[in-house]
Tab-separated table of C-alpha atoms in Angstrom:
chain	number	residue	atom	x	y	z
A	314	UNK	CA	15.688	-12.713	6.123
A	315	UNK	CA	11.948	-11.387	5.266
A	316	UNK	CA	10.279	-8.612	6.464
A	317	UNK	CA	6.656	-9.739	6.669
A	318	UNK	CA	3.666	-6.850	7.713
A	319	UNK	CA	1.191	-8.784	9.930
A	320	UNK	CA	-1.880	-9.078	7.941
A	321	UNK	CA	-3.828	-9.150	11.273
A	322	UNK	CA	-3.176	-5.677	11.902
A	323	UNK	CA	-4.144	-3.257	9.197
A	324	UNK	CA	-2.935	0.345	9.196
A	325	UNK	CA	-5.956	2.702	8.593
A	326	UNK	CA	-5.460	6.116	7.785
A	327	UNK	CA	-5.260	7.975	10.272
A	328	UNK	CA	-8.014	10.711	11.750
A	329	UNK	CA	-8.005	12.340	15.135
A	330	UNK	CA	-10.258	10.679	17.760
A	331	UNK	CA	-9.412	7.366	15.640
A	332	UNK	CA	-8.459	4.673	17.703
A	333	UNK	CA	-4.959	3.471	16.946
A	334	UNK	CA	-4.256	-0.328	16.225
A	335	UNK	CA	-1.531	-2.620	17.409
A	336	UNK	CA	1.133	-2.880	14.800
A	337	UNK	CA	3.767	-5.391	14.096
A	338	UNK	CA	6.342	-6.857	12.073
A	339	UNK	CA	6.965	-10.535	11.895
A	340	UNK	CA	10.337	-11.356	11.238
A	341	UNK	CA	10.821	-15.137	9.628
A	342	UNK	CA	12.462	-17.063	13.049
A	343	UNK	CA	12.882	-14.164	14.662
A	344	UNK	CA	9.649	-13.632	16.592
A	345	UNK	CA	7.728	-10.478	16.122
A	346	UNK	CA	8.967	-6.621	16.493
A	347	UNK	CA	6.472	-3.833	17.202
A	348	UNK	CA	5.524	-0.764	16.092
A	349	UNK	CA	4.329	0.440	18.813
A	350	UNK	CA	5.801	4.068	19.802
A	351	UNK	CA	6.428	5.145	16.211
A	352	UNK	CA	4.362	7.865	15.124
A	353	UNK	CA	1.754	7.388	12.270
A	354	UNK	CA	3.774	8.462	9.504
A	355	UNK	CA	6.634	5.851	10.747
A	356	UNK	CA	4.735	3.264	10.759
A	357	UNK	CA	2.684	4.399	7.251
A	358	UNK	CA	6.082	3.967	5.163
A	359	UNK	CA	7.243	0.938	6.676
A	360	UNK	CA	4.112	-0.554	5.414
A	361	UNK	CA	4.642	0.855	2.557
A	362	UNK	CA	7.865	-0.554	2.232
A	363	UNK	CA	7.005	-3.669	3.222
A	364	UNK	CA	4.043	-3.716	0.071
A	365	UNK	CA	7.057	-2.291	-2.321
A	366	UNK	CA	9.154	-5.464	-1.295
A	367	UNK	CA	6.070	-7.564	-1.773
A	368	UNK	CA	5.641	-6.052	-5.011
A	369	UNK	CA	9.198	-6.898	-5.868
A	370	UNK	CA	8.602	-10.849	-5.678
A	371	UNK	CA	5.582	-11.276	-7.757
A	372	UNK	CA	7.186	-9.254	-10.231
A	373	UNK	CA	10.061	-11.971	-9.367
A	374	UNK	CA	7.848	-14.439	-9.498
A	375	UNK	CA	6.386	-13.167	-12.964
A	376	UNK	CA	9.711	-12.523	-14.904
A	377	UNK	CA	10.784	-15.950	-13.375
A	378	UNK	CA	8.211	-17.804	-15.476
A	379	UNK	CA	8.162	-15.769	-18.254
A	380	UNK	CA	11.796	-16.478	-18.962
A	381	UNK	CA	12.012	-20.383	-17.487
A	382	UNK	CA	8.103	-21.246	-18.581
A	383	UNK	CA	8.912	-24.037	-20.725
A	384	UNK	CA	12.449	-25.207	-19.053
A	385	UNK	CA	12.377	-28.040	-16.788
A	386	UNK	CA	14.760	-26.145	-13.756
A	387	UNK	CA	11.654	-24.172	-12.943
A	388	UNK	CA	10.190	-25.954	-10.691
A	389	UNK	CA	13.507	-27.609	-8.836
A	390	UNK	CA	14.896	-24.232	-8.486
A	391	UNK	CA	15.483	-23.627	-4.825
A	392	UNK	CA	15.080	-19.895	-5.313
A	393	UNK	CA	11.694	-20.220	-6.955
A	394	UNK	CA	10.128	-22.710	-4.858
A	395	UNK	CA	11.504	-20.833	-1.462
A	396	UNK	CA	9.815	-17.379	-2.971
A	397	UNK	CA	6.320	-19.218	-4.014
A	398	UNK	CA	5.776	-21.174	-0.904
A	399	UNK	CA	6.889	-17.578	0.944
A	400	UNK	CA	3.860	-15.730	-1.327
A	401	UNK	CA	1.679	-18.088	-1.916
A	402	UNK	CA	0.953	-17.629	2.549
A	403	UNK	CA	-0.155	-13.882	2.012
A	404	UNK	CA	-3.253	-13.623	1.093
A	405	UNK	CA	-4.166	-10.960	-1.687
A	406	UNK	CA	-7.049	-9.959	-0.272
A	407	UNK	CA	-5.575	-8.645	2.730
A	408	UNK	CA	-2.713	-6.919	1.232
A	409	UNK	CA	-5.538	-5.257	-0.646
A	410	UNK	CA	-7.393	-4.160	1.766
A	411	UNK	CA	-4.371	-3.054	4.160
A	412	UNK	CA	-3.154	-0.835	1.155
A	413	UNK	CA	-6.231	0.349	0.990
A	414	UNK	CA	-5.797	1.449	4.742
A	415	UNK	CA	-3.101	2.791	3.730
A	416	UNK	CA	-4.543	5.609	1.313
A	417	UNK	CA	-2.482	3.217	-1.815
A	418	UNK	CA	-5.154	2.810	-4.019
A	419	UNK	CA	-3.669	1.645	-7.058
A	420	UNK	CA	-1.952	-1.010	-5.310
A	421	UNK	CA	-5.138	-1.990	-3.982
A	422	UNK	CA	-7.016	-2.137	-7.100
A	423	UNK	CA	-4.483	-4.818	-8.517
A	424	UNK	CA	-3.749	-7.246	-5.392
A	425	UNK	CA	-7.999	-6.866	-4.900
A	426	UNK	CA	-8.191	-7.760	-8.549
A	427	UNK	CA	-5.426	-10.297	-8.565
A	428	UNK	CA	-7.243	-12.152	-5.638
A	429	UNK	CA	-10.949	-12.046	-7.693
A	430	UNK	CA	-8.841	-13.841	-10.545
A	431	UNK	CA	-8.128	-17.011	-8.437
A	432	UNK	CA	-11.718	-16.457	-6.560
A	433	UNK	CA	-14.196	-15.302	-8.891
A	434	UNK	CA	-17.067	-16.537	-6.479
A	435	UNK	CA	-16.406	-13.891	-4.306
A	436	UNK	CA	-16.570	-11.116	-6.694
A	437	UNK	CA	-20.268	-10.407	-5.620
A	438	UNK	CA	-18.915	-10.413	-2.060
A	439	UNK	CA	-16.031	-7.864	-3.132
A	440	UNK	CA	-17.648	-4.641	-4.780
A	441	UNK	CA	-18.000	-3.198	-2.007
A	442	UNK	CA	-14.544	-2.497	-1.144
A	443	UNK	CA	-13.121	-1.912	-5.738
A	444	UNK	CA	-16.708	0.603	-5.173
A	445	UNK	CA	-14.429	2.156	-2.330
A	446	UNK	CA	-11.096	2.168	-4.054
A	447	UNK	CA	-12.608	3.215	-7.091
A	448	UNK	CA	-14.111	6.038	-5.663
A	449	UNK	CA	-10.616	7.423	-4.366
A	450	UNK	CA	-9.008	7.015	-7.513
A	451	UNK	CA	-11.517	9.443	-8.745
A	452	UNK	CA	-13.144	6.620	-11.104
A	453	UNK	CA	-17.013	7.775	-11.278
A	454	UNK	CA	-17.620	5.223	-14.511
A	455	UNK	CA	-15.775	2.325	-12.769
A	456	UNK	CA	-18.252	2.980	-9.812
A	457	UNK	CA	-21.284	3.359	-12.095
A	458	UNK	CA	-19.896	0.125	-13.417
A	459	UNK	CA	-19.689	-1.522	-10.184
A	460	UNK	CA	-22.929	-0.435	-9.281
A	461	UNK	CA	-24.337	-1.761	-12.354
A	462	UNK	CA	-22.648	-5.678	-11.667
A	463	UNK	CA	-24.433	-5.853	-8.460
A	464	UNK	CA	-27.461	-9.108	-8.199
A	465	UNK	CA	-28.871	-6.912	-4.953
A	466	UNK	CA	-29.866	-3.417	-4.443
A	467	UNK	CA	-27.408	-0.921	-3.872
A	468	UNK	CA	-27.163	-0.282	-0.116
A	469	UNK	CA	-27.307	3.537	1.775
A	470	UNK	CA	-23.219	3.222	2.133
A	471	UNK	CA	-22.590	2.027	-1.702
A	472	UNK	CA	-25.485	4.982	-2.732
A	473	UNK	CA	-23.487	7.671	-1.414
A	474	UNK	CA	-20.348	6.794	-2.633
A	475	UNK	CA	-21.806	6.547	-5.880
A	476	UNK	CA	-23.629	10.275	-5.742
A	477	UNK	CA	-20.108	11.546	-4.167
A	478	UNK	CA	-17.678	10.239	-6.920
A	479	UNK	CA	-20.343	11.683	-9.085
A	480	UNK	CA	-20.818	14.883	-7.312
A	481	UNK	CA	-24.486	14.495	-6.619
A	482	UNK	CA	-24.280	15.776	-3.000
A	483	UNK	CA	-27.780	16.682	-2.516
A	484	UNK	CA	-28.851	13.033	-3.233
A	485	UNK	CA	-25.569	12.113	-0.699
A	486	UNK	CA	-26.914	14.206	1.530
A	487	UNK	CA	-30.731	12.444	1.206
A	488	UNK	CA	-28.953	9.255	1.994
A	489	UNK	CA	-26.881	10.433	5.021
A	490	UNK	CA	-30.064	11.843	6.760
A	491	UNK	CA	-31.505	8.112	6.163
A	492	UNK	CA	-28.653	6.391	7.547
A	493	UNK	CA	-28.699	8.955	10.473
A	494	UNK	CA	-31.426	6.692	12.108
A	495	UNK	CA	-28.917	3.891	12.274
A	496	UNK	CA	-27.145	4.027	16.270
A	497	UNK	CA	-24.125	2.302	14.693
A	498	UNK	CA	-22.863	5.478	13.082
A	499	UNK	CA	-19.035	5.623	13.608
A	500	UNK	CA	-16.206	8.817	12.881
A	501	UNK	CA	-16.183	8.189	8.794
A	502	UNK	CA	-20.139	8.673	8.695
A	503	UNK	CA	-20.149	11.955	10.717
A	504	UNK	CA	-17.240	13.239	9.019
A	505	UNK	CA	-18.369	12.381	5.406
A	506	UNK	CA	-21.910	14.142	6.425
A	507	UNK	CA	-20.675	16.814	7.744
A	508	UNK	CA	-17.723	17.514	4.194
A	509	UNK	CA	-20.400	16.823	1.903
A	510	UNK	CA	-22.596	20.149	3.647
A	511	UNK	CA	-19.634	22.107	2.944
A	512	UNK	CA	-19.005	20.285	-0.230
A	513	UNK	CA	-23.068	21.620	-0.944
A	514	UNK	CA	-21.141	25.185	0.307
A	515	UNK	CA	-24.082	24.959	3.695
A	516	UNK	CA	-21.177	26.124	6.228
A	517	UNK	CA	-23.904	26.804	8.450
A	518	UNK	CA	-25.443	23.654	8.713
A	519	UNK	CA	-22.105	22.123	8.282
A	520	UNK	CA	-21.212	24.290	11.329
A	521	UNK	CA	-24.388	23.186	13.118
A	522	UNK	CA	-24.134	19.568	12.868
A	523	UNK	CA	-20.441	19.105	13.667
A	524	UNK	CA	-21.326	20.892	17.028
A	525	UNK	CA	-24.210	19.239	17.739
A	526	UNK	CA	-22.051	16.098	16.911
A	527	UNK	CA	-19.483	17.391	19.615
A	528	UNK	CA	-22.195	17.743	22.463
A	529	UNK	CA	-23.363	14.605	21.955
A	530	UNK	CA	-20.148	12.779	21.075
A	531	UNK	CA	-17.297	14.788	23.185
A	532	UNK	CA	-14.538	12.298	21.862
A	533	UNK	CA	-15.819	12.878	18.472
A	534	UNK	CA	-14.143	16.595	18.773
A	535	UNK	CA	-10.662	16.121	17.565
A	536	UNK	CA	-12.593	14.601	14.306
A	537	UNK	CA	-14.477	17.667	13.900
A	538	UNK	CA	-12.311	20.441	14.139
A	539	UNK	CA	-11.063	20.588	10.690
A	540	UNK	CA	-14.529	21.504	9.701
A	541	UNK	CA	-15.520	23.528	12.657
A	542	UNK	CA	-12.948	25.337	11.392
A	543	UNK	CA	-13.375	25.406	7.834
A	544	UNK	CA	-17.161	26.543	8.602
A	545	UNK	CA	-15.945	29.230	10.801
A	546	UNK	CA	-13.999	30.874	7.784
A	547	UNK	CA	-16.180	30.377	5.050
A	548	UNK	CA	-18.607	32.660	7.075
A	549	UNK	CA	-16.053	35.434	8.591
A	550	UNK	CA	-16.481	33.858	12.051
A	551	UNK	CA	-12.698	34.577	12.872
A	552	UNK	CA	-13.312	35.074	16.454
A	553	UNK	CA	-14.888	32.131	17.063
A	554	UNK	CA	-11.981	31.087	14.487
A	555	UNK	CA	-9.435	32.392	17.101
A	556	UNK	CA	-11.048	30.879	19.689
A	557	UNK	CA	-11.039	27.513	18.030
A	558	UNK	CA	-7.374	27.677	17.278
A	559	UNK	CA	-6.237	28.778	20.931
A	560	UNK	CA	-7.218	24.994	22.081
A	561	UNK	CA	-4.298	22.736	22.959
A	562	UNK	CA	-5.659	20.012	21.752
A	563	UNK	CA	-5.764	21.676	17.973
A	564	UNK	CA	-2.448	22.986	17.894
A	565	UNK	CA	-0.942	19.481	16.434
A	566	UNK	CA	-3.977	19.492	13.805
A	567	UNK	CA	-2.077	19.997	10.525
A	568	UNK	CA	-5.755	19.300	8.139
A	569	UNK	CA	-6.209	21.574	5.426
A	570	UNK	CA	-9.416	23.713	6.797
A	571	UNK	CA	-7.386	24.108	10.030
A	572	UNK	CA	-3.838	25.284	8.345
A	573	UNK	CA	-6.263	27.834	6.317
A	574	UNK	CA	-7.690	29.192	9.173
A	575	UNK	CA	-4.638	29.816	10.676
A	576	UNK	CA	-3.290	31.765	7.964
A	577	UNK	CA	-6.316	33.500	7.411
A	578	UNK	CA	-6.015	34.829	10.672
A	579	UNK	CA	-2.278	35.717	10.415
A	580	UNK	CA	-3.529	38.099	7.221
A	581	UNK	CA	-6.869	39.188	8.898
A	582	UNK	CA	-4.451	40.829	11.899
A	583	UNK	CA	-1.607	41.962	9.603
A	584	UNK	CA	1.284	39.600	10.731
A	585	UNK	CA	2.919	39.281	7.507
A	586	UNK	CA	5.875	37.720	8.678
A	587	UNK	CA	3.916	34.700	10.380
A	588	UNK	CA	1.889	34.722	7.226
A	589	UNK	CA	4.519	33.752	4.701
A	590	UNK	CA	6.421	30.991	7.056
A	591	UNK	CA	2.655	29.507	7.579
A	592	UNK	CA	2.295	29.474	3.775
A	593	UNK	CA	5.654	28.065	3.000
A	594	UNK	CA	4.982	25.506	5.694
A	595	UNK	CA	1.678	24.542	4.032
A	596	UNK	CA	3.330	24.922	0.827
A	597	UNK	CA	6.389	22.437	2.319
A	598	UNK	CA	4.329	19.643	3.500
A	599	UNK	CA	2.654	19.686	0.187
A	600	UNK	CA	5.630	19.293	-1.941
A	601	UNK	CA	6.690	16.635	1.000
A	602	UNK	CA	3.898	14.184	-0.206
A	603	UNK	CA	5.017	14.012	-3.516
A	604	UNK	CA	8.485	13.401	-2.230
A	605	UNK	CA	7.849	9.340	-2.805
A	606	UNK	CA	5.745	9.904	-5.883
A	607	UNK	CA	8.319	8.396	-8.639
A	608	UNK	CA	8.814	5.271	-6.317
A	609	UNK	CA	4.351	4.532	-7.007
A	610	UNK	CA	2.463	4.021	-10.353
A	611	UNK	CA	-0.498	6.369	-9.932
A	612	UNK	CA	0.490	8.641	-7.319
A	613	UNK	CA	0.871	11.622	-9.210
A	614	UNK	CA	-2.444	11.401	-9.686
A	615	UNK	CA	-3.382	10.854	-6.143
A	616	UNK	CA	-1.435	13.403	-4.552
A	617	UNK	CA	-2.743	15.663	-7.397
A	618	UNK	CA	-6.740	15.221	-5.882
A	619	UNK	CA	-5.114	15.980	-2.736
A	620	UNK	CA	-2.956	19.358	-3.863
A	621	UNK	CA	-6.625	20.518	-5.804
């Protein structure tokens, strides 16, 4: 029996305020099992192991006609023909983007790739999202490359990506005050606005806009805190630091500028003892995300972005 992740339901990484999809599994004549109830992280690596088992039958599929290419049992092998009608329903291009949801970039870049090989007329319709995964793997010619390919101009989304990976934040920044005209603005524009003022080290108008983004936007809050926070330390603010903290809404926020203030305020009062478990916590949950490294092509580069 196959495991099969519904490609209806993608799993996006996850960001407080975000809105949290229906998730399922579809077992073949079984019916359908949720997800629903398992925590984020849960339901992250059984996607995950549902792409690795994916993985596992093209490579089947590929050894399989490397070995048998010119032998007539290839094609009235029951095995084969049950595994090729089974992949040849999952579309690429969904398996690309839902890794890409799922912060597995590499993986992305080859199904996305994979699926542009049997459709090359929708290549022009695709650089949008190998701009996207290009840009997380830390790629700034591949973007630069992609930007070059396009037949239309560039739009205010694909331009800041570009300056980002590039680390042109002043020109980012140009094109985020653009697009702030635009009422459509959702969580990844205010956040990416708001990291690329600290990014331009402007904690105070970092600082500024995330609260004004707060009044305007109360369930935008959760989203901001991180950087409230980050703001708060980079200018010495620890009161309004502590303050921050003390909500109960926060205390499950494990980001990096939140985890930072905390310890910063454990050495700021002199509570050594709370200071080193906080550090070995952070230092913990770290190590923890390269637990699965060896099991993924290209995540020791990934996790090494995120340990920088």
């Amino acid at each position: 029996m196959i495991a099969v992740l519904d490609t209806n339901s993608h799993i996006p990484q996850s960001s407080p305020g975000d809105e949290r999809p229906s998730y399922a599994l579809h077992l073949s004549g079984c019916g359908t099992v949720s997800a629903e109830g398992l925590n984020v992280d849960t339901r992250m690596m059984c996607a995950k192991t549902v792409f690795t088992l994916i993985d596992f039958l093209w490579r089947f599929m590929r050894e399989w006609i490397s070995a048998y290419y010119l032998s007539s049992t290839q094609k009235d092998d029951p095995v084969y023909n049950a595994v090729k009608a089974f992949i040849n329903q999952i579309s690429a291009l969904k398996i690309a983007t839902s890794n890409f949801e799922c912060a597995e970039y590499p993986r992305a870049l080859m199904y996305l790739e994979m699926f542009i090989k049997e459709n090359p007329q929708q290549f022009q319709e695709q650089l949008w999202l190998f701009m996207k995964i290009y840009a997380r793997l830390n790629e700034p010619d591949a973007v630069h490359g992609i930007m070059a390919t396009r037949e239309q101009e560039p739009s205010l989304e694909e331009l800041i990506i570009a300056h980002e990976v590039t680390g042109q934040l002043q020109d980012a920044v140009a094109c985020y005050e653009r697009m702030a005209q635009d009422e459509r603005r959702g969580p990844d524009f205010y956040k990416g606005m708001v990291q690329c003022y600290l990014g331009l080290d402007q904690p105070i108008t970092a600082l500024r806009i995330a609260q004004g983004i707060v009044s305007e936007r109360p369930e935008m809050a959760p989203a901001m805190q991180e950087f409230e926070a980050e703001a708060f330390w980079r200018l010495h603010m620890f009161d309004d630091l502590g303050s921050l903290l003390s909500l109960p809404d926060i205390a499950e926020n494990m980001s990096w500028g939140v985890q930072i203030g905390r310890a910063l305020l454990h050495f700021q009062a002199g509570r050594s003892n709370p200071l080193y478990k906080h550090l070995e916590g952070m230092r913990k949950e770290l190590l923890d995300g390269m637990g699965t490294v060896s099991l993924e092509k290209g995540s020791y580069q990934e996790e090494y972005q995120n340990i920088i």
